[in-house]
Tab-separated table of C-alpha atoms in Angstrom:
chain	number	residue	atom	x	y	z
A	1	MET	CA	-198.513	18.833	-55.612
A	2	PRO	CA	-201.187	20.461	-58.259
A	3	TRP	CA	-199.874	20.751	-61.613
A	4	VAL	CA	-201.093	24.880	-60.993
A	5	GLY	CA	-198.000	24.751	-58.623
A	6	LYS	CA	-195.845	22.716	-60.601
A	7	LYS	CA	-196.362	24.766	-63.660
A	8	LEU	CA	-195.360	28.030	-61.783
A	9	LEU	CA	-192.254	26.679	-60.061
A	10	ALA	CA	-191.541	24.895	-63.111
A	11	ASN	CA	-191.902	29.074	-64.433
A	12	THR	CA	-188.165	30.212	-64.295
A	13	PRO	CA	-188.692	33.792	-64.980
A	14	PHE	CA	-191.826	33.882	-62.669
A	15	LEU	CA	-189.433	32.403	-60.010
A	16	ILE	CA	-187.205	35.114	-60.197
A	17	LEU	CA	-188.879	37.201	-60.126
A	18	CYS	CA	-191.296	35.597	-57.594
A	19	CYS	CA	-187.365	35.925	-55.487
A	20	LEU	CA	-186.652	39.384	-56.473
A	21	ALA	CA	-189.957	40.997	-55.375
A	22	LEU	CA	-189.892	39.143	-52.139
A	23	GLY	CA	-186.376	40.046	-51.320
A	24	LEU	CA	-186.768	43.586	-52.393
A	25	LEU	CA	-189.850	43.540	-50.070
A	26	ALA	CA	-187.815	41.968	-46.817
A	27	TYR	CA	-184.947	44.720	-47.527
A	28	TYR	CA	-187.048	47.993	-47.733
A	29	LEU	CA	-188.570	46.836	-44.850
A	30	VAL	CA	-186.055	46.522	-42.384
A	31	ARG	CA	-183.950	49.463	-44.505
A	32	VAL	CA	-186.944	51.789	-43.267
A	33	ASN	CA	-186.861	50.759	-39.747
A	34	GLN	CA	-183.193	50.079	-39.624
A	35	ALA	CA	-182.526	51.917	-36.518
A	36	ASP	CA	-184.799	50.130	-34.885
A	37	VAL	CA	-184.008	47.056	-35.509
A	38	SER	CA	-180.287	47.850	-34.903
A	39	ASN	CA	-181.117	48.244	-31.489
A	40	LEU	CA	-183.583	45.394	-31.026
A	41	PHE	CA	-180.588	42.999	-32.220
A	42	THR	CA	-178.791	45.154	-29.746
A	43	VAL	CA	-180.894	44.318	-26.818
A	44	LEU	CA	-182.026	40.276	-28.152
A	45	LEU	CA	-178.916	39.649	-28.736
A	46	SER	CA	-177.022	41.548	-25.996
A	47	ARG	CA	-174.102	43.257	-27.672
A	48	PRO	CA	-172.439	46.091	-25.847
A	49	ASP	CA	-175.061	48.714	-25.506
A	50	THR	CA	-173.051	52.013	-26.563
A	51	HIS	CA	-175.041	54.039	-27.423
A	52	ALA	CA	-176.830	53.653	-24.228
A	53	GLU	CA	-173.504	53.917	-22.819
A	54	GLU	CA	-173.082	57.861	-24.008
A	55	TRP	CA	-176.529	58.972	-23.334
A	56	ASN	CA	-175.486	57.205	-19.592
A	57	GLN	CA	-172.049	59.755	-19.380
A	58	TRP	CA	-173.986	62.733	-21.345
A	59	VAL	CA	-176.783	62.134	-17.941
A	60	ARG	CA	-174.673	61.648	-15.680
A	61	ARG	CA	-173.003	65.459	-16.434
A	62	TYR	CA	-176.282	67.046	-17.359
A	63	GLY	CA	-178.742	65.034	-15.037
A	64	GLY	CA	-179.155	68.596	-13.201
A	65	VAL	CA	-181.672	69.426	-16.222
A	66	PHE	CA	-183.977	66.290	-14.417
A	67	SER	CA	-183.313	67.476	-10.996
A	68	MET	CA	-187.425	68.926	-10.900
A	69	ILE	CA	-188.316	65.017	-11.794
A	70	SER	CA	-189.483	62.716	-9.030
A	71	PRO	CA	-187.974	60.008	-8.855
A	72	PRO	CA	-188.390	57.275	-9.623
A	73	ALA	CA	-189.083	58.328	-13.051
A	74	ARG	CA	-188.375	57.982	-16.878
A	75	ILE	CA	-187.049	60.128	-19.670
A	76	GLY	CA	-186.804	58.417	-23.274
A	77	ILE	CA	-183.817	59.646	-25.516
A	78	GLN	CA	-184.567	58.512	-29.329
A	79	GLU	CA	-182.137	59.545	-32.139
A	80	ARG	CA	-184.045	60.331	-35.595
A	81	GLY	CA	-184.680	57.371	-37.295
A	82	GLU	CA	-185.813	55.310	-33.793
A	83	ARG	CA	-189.977	54.871	-34.061
A	84	ALA	CA	-190.026	52.263	-31.387
A	85	THR	CA	-187.156	51.752	-29.457
A	86	GLY	CA	-184.784	53.784	-28.066
A	87	VAL	CA	-182.389	55.282	-25.224
A	88	LEU	CA	-184.764	54.631	-21.616
A	89	ILE	CA	-183.056	57.098	-18.733
A	90	GLU	CA	-183.976	55.762	-15.186
A	91	LYS	CA	-183.768	58.344	-12.597
A	92	THR	CA	-183.929	56.501	-9.121
A	93	SER	CA	-182.740	57.451	-5.714
A	94	ALA	CA	-179.608	56.232	-6.678
A	95	GLY	CA	-179.000	57.933	-9.938
A	96	PHE	CA	-180.075	57.539	-13.035
A	97	HIS	CA	-179.515	54.775	-15.728
A	98	ALA	CA	-179.860	54.693	-19.239
A	99	LYS	CA	-180.913	51.410	-21.229
A	100	THR	CA	-181.524	50.285	-24.727
A	101	VAL	CA	-185.181	49.389	-25.290
A	102	VAL	CA	-186.973	47.561	-27.411
A	103	SER	CA	-190.107	49.493	-26.732
A	104	LEU	CA	-190.313	52.751	-25.778
A	105	ALA	CA	-193.865	53.333	-25.490
A	106	SER	CA	-193.811	50.308	-23.130
A	107	ALA	CA	-191.890	51.352	-20.567
A	108	HIS	CA	-193.785	54.368	-19.596
A	109	PRO	CA	-191.686	57.371	-20.097
A	110	GLY	CA	-192.879	60.389	-18.262
A	111	LEU	CA	-191.572	62.881	-21.773
A	112	VAL	CA	-189.494	61.543	-24.757
A	113	PHE	CA	-187.146	63.538	-26.314
A	114	ASN	CA	-186.443	63.063	-30.533
A	115	VAL	CA	-182.853	64.491	-31.146
A	116	ASP	CA	-181.416	64.703	-34.581
A	117	PRO	CA	-177.905	64.113	-35.226
A	118	VAL	CA	-176.980	67.956	-35.212
A	119	GLY	CA	-178.660	68.079	-31.685
A	120	LYS	CA	-177.379	65.230	-30.200
A	121	GLU	CA	-173.840	66.330	-31.855
A	122	LYS	CA	-174.623	70.215	-29.579
A	123	PHE	CA	-175.416	67.370	-26.389
A	124	PHE	CA	-171.673	65.923	-26.594
A	125	LYS	CA	-169.825	68.594	-27.963
A	126	GLY	CA	-167.242	69.420	-25.184
A	127	LEU	CA	-169.441	66.910	-22.644
A	128	GLY	CA	-166.149	66.848	-20.301
A	129	SER	CA	-165.258	70.417	-20.552
A	130	ARG	CA	-168.228	72.463	-20.881
A	131	PRO	CA	-170.174	73.833	-17.135
A	132	GLU	CA	-173.175	72.235	-16.407
A	133	GLY	CA	-175.146	74.828	-16.326
A	134	ASP	CA	-175.332	75.017	-20.235
A	135	ILE	CA	-177.732	71.942	-20.550
A	136	TRP	CA	-180.921	74.825	-20.818
A	137	ALA	CA	-179.193	76.709	-23.084
A	138	MET	CA	-178.105	73.214	-25.302
A	139	MET	CA	-181.941	72.165	-25.024
A	140	LYS	CA	-183.217	75.569	-26.121
A	141	ASP	CA	-181.319	75.842	-28.835
A	142	ASN	CA	-182.160	72.942	-30.064
A	143	LEU	CA	-185.790	73.107	-29.648
A	144	TYR	CA	-186.296	76.426	-31.238
A	145	GLY	CA	-183.798	75.370	-34.086
A	146	ASP	CA	-185.866	72.147	-34.598
A	147	HIS	CA	-183.157	69.699	-33.811
A	148	MET	CA	-185.244	67.890	-31.383
A	149	LYS	CA	-188.580	67.039	-30.535
A	150	ILE	CA	-190.931	66.621	-26.880
A	151	TRP	CA	-193.467	64.026	-26.741
A	152	TYR	CA	-195.271	63.541	-23.996
A	153	ASN	CA	-197.647	61.229	-22.227
A	154	PRO	CA	-201.186	62.820	-22.640
A	155	ASP	CA	-202.212	62.293	-19.000
A	156	LEU	CA	-201.648	65.640	-17.615
A	157	GLN	CA	-201.822	64.597	-13.876
A	158	THR	CA	-198.719	62.363	-14.236
A	159	LEU	CA	-196.903	64.731	-16.249
A	160	LYS	CA	-197.517	67.254	-13.786
A	161	ALA	CA	-197.067	65.136	-10.195
A	162	GLY	CA	-194.045	63.741	-11.951
A	163	GLY	CA	-192.327	66.932	-12.713
A	164	TYR	CA	-192.401	66.506	-16.500
A	165	LEU	CA	-194.553	69.349	-16.484
A	166	LYS	CA	-192.182	71.586	-14.824
A	167	LEU	CA	-189.252	70.501	-16.770
A	168	MET	CA	-190.994	71.452	-20.442
A	169	ARG	CA	-192.300	75.028	-19.298
A	170	ASP	CA	-188.476	75.735	-18.461
A	171	ILE	CA	-187.534	74.732	-21.385
A	172	ASP	CA	-190.177	76.516	-23.268
A	173	THR	CA	-192.412	74.154	-24.399
A	174	LYS	CA	-195.884	73.118	-23.096
A	175	PRO	CA	-198.414	70.495	-23.836
A	176	ASP	CA	-200.539	70.790	-27.058
A	177	GLN	CA	-203.769	70.398	-25.028
A	178	LEU	CA	-202.946	73.758	-22.831
A	179	ASP	CA	-202.156	77.247	-23.303
A	180	TRP	CA	-199.485	78.908	-21.517
A	181	LYS	CA	-201.723	80.458	-18.638
A	182	GLY	CA	-203.363	76.607	-18.240
A	183	VAL	CA	-200.082	75.409	-17.774
A	184	ARG	CA	-199.249	78.000	-14.705
A	185	GLN	CA	-202.443	77.055	-13.509
A	186	LEU	CA	-201.490	73.784	-13.066
A	187	LEU	CA	-198.377	74.547	-11.783
A	188	GLY	CA	-199.677	77.121	-9.349
A	189	GLU	CA	-197.329	79.669	-10.765
A	190	PRO	CA	-198.563	83.497	-10.778
A	191	ASP	CA	-200.471	84.586	-14.019
A	192	TYR	CA	-197.977	87.229	-15.552
B	1	MET	CA	-175.377	1.631	-71.313
B	2	SER	CA	-179.114	1.784	-72.754
B	3	SER	CA	-180.034	0.308	-68.317
B	4	GLN	CA	-178.660	3.158	-66.961
B	5	LEU	CA	-180.179	5.465	-68.938
B	6	ASP	CA	-183.788	3.447	-68.320
B	7	THR	CA	-182.589	3.653	-64.636
B	8	ARG	CA	-181.808	7.060	-64.343
B	9	SER	CA	-185.456	8.135	-66.684
B	10	VAL	CA	-187.308	5.993	-63.476
B	11	GLN	CA	-185.745	7.869	-60.759
B	12	GLU	CA	-186.099	11.896	-62.048
B	13	PRO	CA	-189.231	11.330	-64.581
B	14	SER	CA	-189.464	14.008	-66.597
B	15	ALA	CA	-191.884	13.438	-69.589
B	16	ALA	CA	-193.891	15.841	-71.681
B	17	GLN	CA	-197.368	16.361	-71.244
B	18	ARG	CA	-200.185	17.760	-73.360
B	19	ILE	CA	-202.095	20.223	-70.907
B	20	ASP	CA	-205.439	22.174	-71.946
B	21	GLY	CA	-203.277	21.048	-76.028
B	22	GLU	CA	-199.934	22.495	-74.911
B	23	ILE	CA	-197.127	20.746	-74.994
B	24	TYR	CA	-195.359	20.850	-70.825
B	25	VAL	CA	-192.395	18.807	-70.089
B	26	SER	CA	-192.189	19.124	-66.304
B	27	LEU	CA	-189.200	19.338	-64.481
B	28	PRO	CA	-187.945	16.615	-62.253
B	29	THR	CA	-189.924	16.289	-58.854
B	30	ARG	CA	-186.612	17.186	-56.839
B	31	LYS	CA	-185.603	20.227	-58.960
B	32	LEU	CA	-189.778	21.374	-58.428
B	33	ARG	CA	-189.105	20.669	-54.259
B	34	LEU	CA	-186.156	22.612	-53.968
B	35	ARG	CA	-187.846	25.794	-56.014
B	36	GLY	CA	-190.836	24.902	-54.005
B	37	ALA	CA	-188.398	24.976	-50.991
B	38	LEU	CA	-187.101	28.500	-52.052
B	39	LEU	CA	-190.154	30.211	-52.676
B	40	LEU	CA	-191.516	29.368	-49.028
B	41	VAL	CA	-188.204	30.823	-47.529
B	42	MET	CA	-188.395	33.767	-49.093
B	43	LEU	CA	-191.953	34.055	-48.679
B	44	THR	CA	-191.230	33.586	-44.979
B	45	VAL	CA	-188.226	36.343	-44.954
B	46	ALA	CA	-190.842	38.882	-46.532
B	47	GLY	CA	-193.914	37.904	-43.943
B	48	ALA	CA	-191.184	38.182	-41.088
B	49	SER	CA	-189.778	41.533	-42.248
B	50	ALA	CA	-193.850	42.706	-42.885
B	51	ALA	CA	-194.119	41.317	-39.294
B	52	LEU	CA	-191.629	43.212	-37.718
B	53	ALA	CA	-192.242	46.539	-39.410
B	54	GLY	CA	-196.149	46.256	-38.362
B	55	TYR	CA	-195.040	45.855	-34.765
B	56	LEU	CA	-192.302	48.395	-34.803
B	57	GLN	CA	-194.876	50.903	-36.298
B	58	SER	CA	-197.899	50.251	-33.632
B	59	GLU	CA	-195.063	50.586	-31.300
B	60	SER	CA	-193.586	54.330	-32.879
B	61	ILE	CA	-193.744	57.348	-29.982
B	62	GLN	CA	-195.526	58.737	-33.043
B	63	ALA	CA	-198.515	56.639	-32.815
B	64	GLY	CA	-200.869	57.957	-30.472
B	65	LYS	CA	-199.662	57.281	-27.338
B	66	PHE	CA	-197.586	60.151	-26.903
B	67	SER	CA	-198.692	63.713	-27.894
B	68	LYS	CA	-196.574	66.332	-29.270
B	69	GLY	CA	-195.268	69.298	-27.351
B	70	GLU	CA	-195.231	73.238	-28.531
B	71	THR	CA	-192.070	75.042	-27.996
B	72	GLN	CA	-192.713	78.953	-27.962
B	73	CYS	CA	-191.891	81.408	-25.024
B	74	PRO	CA	-195.444	83.418	-25.173
B	75	GLY	CA	-196.389	85.097	-21.946
B	76	MET	CA	-193.042	85.782	-20.601
B	77	SER	CA	-191.672	88.375	-18.738
B	78	PRO	CA	-188.869	90.868	-21.086
B	79	ALA	CA	-186.431	89.510	-18.779
B	80	GLN	CA	-187.110	85.887	-18.975
B	81	LYS	CA	-187.341	86.229	-23.064
B	82	THR	CA	-184.094	87.781	-23.236
B	83	ALA	CA	-182.439	85.044	-20.593
B	84	ALA	CA	-184.401	82.696	-22.837
B	85	GLN	CA	-182.830	83.712	-26.111
B	86	PRO	CA	-179.891	81.448	-27.674
B	87	LYS	CA	-176.520	82.474	-27.191
B	88	LYS	CA	-174.447	83.617	-29.319
B	89	SER	CA	-170.813	82.455	-30.201
């Protein structure tokens, strides 16, 4: 071991400071990505996926909101704090299935709903008792109240073909690169 | 007694050295190795955290693979605008 290295390692204050700095850095990076790291461990360690299970219950109750999306289709759900991971809802001919994934982007969902805690509470309030049709008002409440944001696949043809564009339009949301006239034209709707 | 001390000094050298004109007392080699191992572990942990954060950032929905939708309702008929208003409880 070179004598410079020995000198540094023998310097106890330096060693303590180094270890503290590295430890704090690691703690900060994990803390900032806490939600994603938690989901990562859920998937990697095959822990019970309670996160996806509650969204499974939600989509089975309010799946009608995705009726215009033709299977096979994928919708992503992220709660605030999640950036890369999230719950992927798959619509197949057999029905809906939700699961937590490590990389939502790699799963290529057509839309991703990013919901804050208030928005999530609104979605789940009275889950078993509210009429199914209330989901439309809940969606718009969350969007207008800025409790939910929608991220979409920028490929407009995929958006249109999969039925995602119509869903966006039905909840008063549009792609950033189109105006409302462009959305109606793409959907083949009459102009007002 | 003195022979035991001599044995210990041979196994764990801790002689003073003069480096750059300063007296420097080195730690026993075993202690230095432990410290080196500790520093290496901390570097590995910090490096792994940084790599994980980098991966999560690159896979982020907001990183550019998806675009953010705009919520507004211009161009709707008055009836549709009324129907689109959030219900007041």
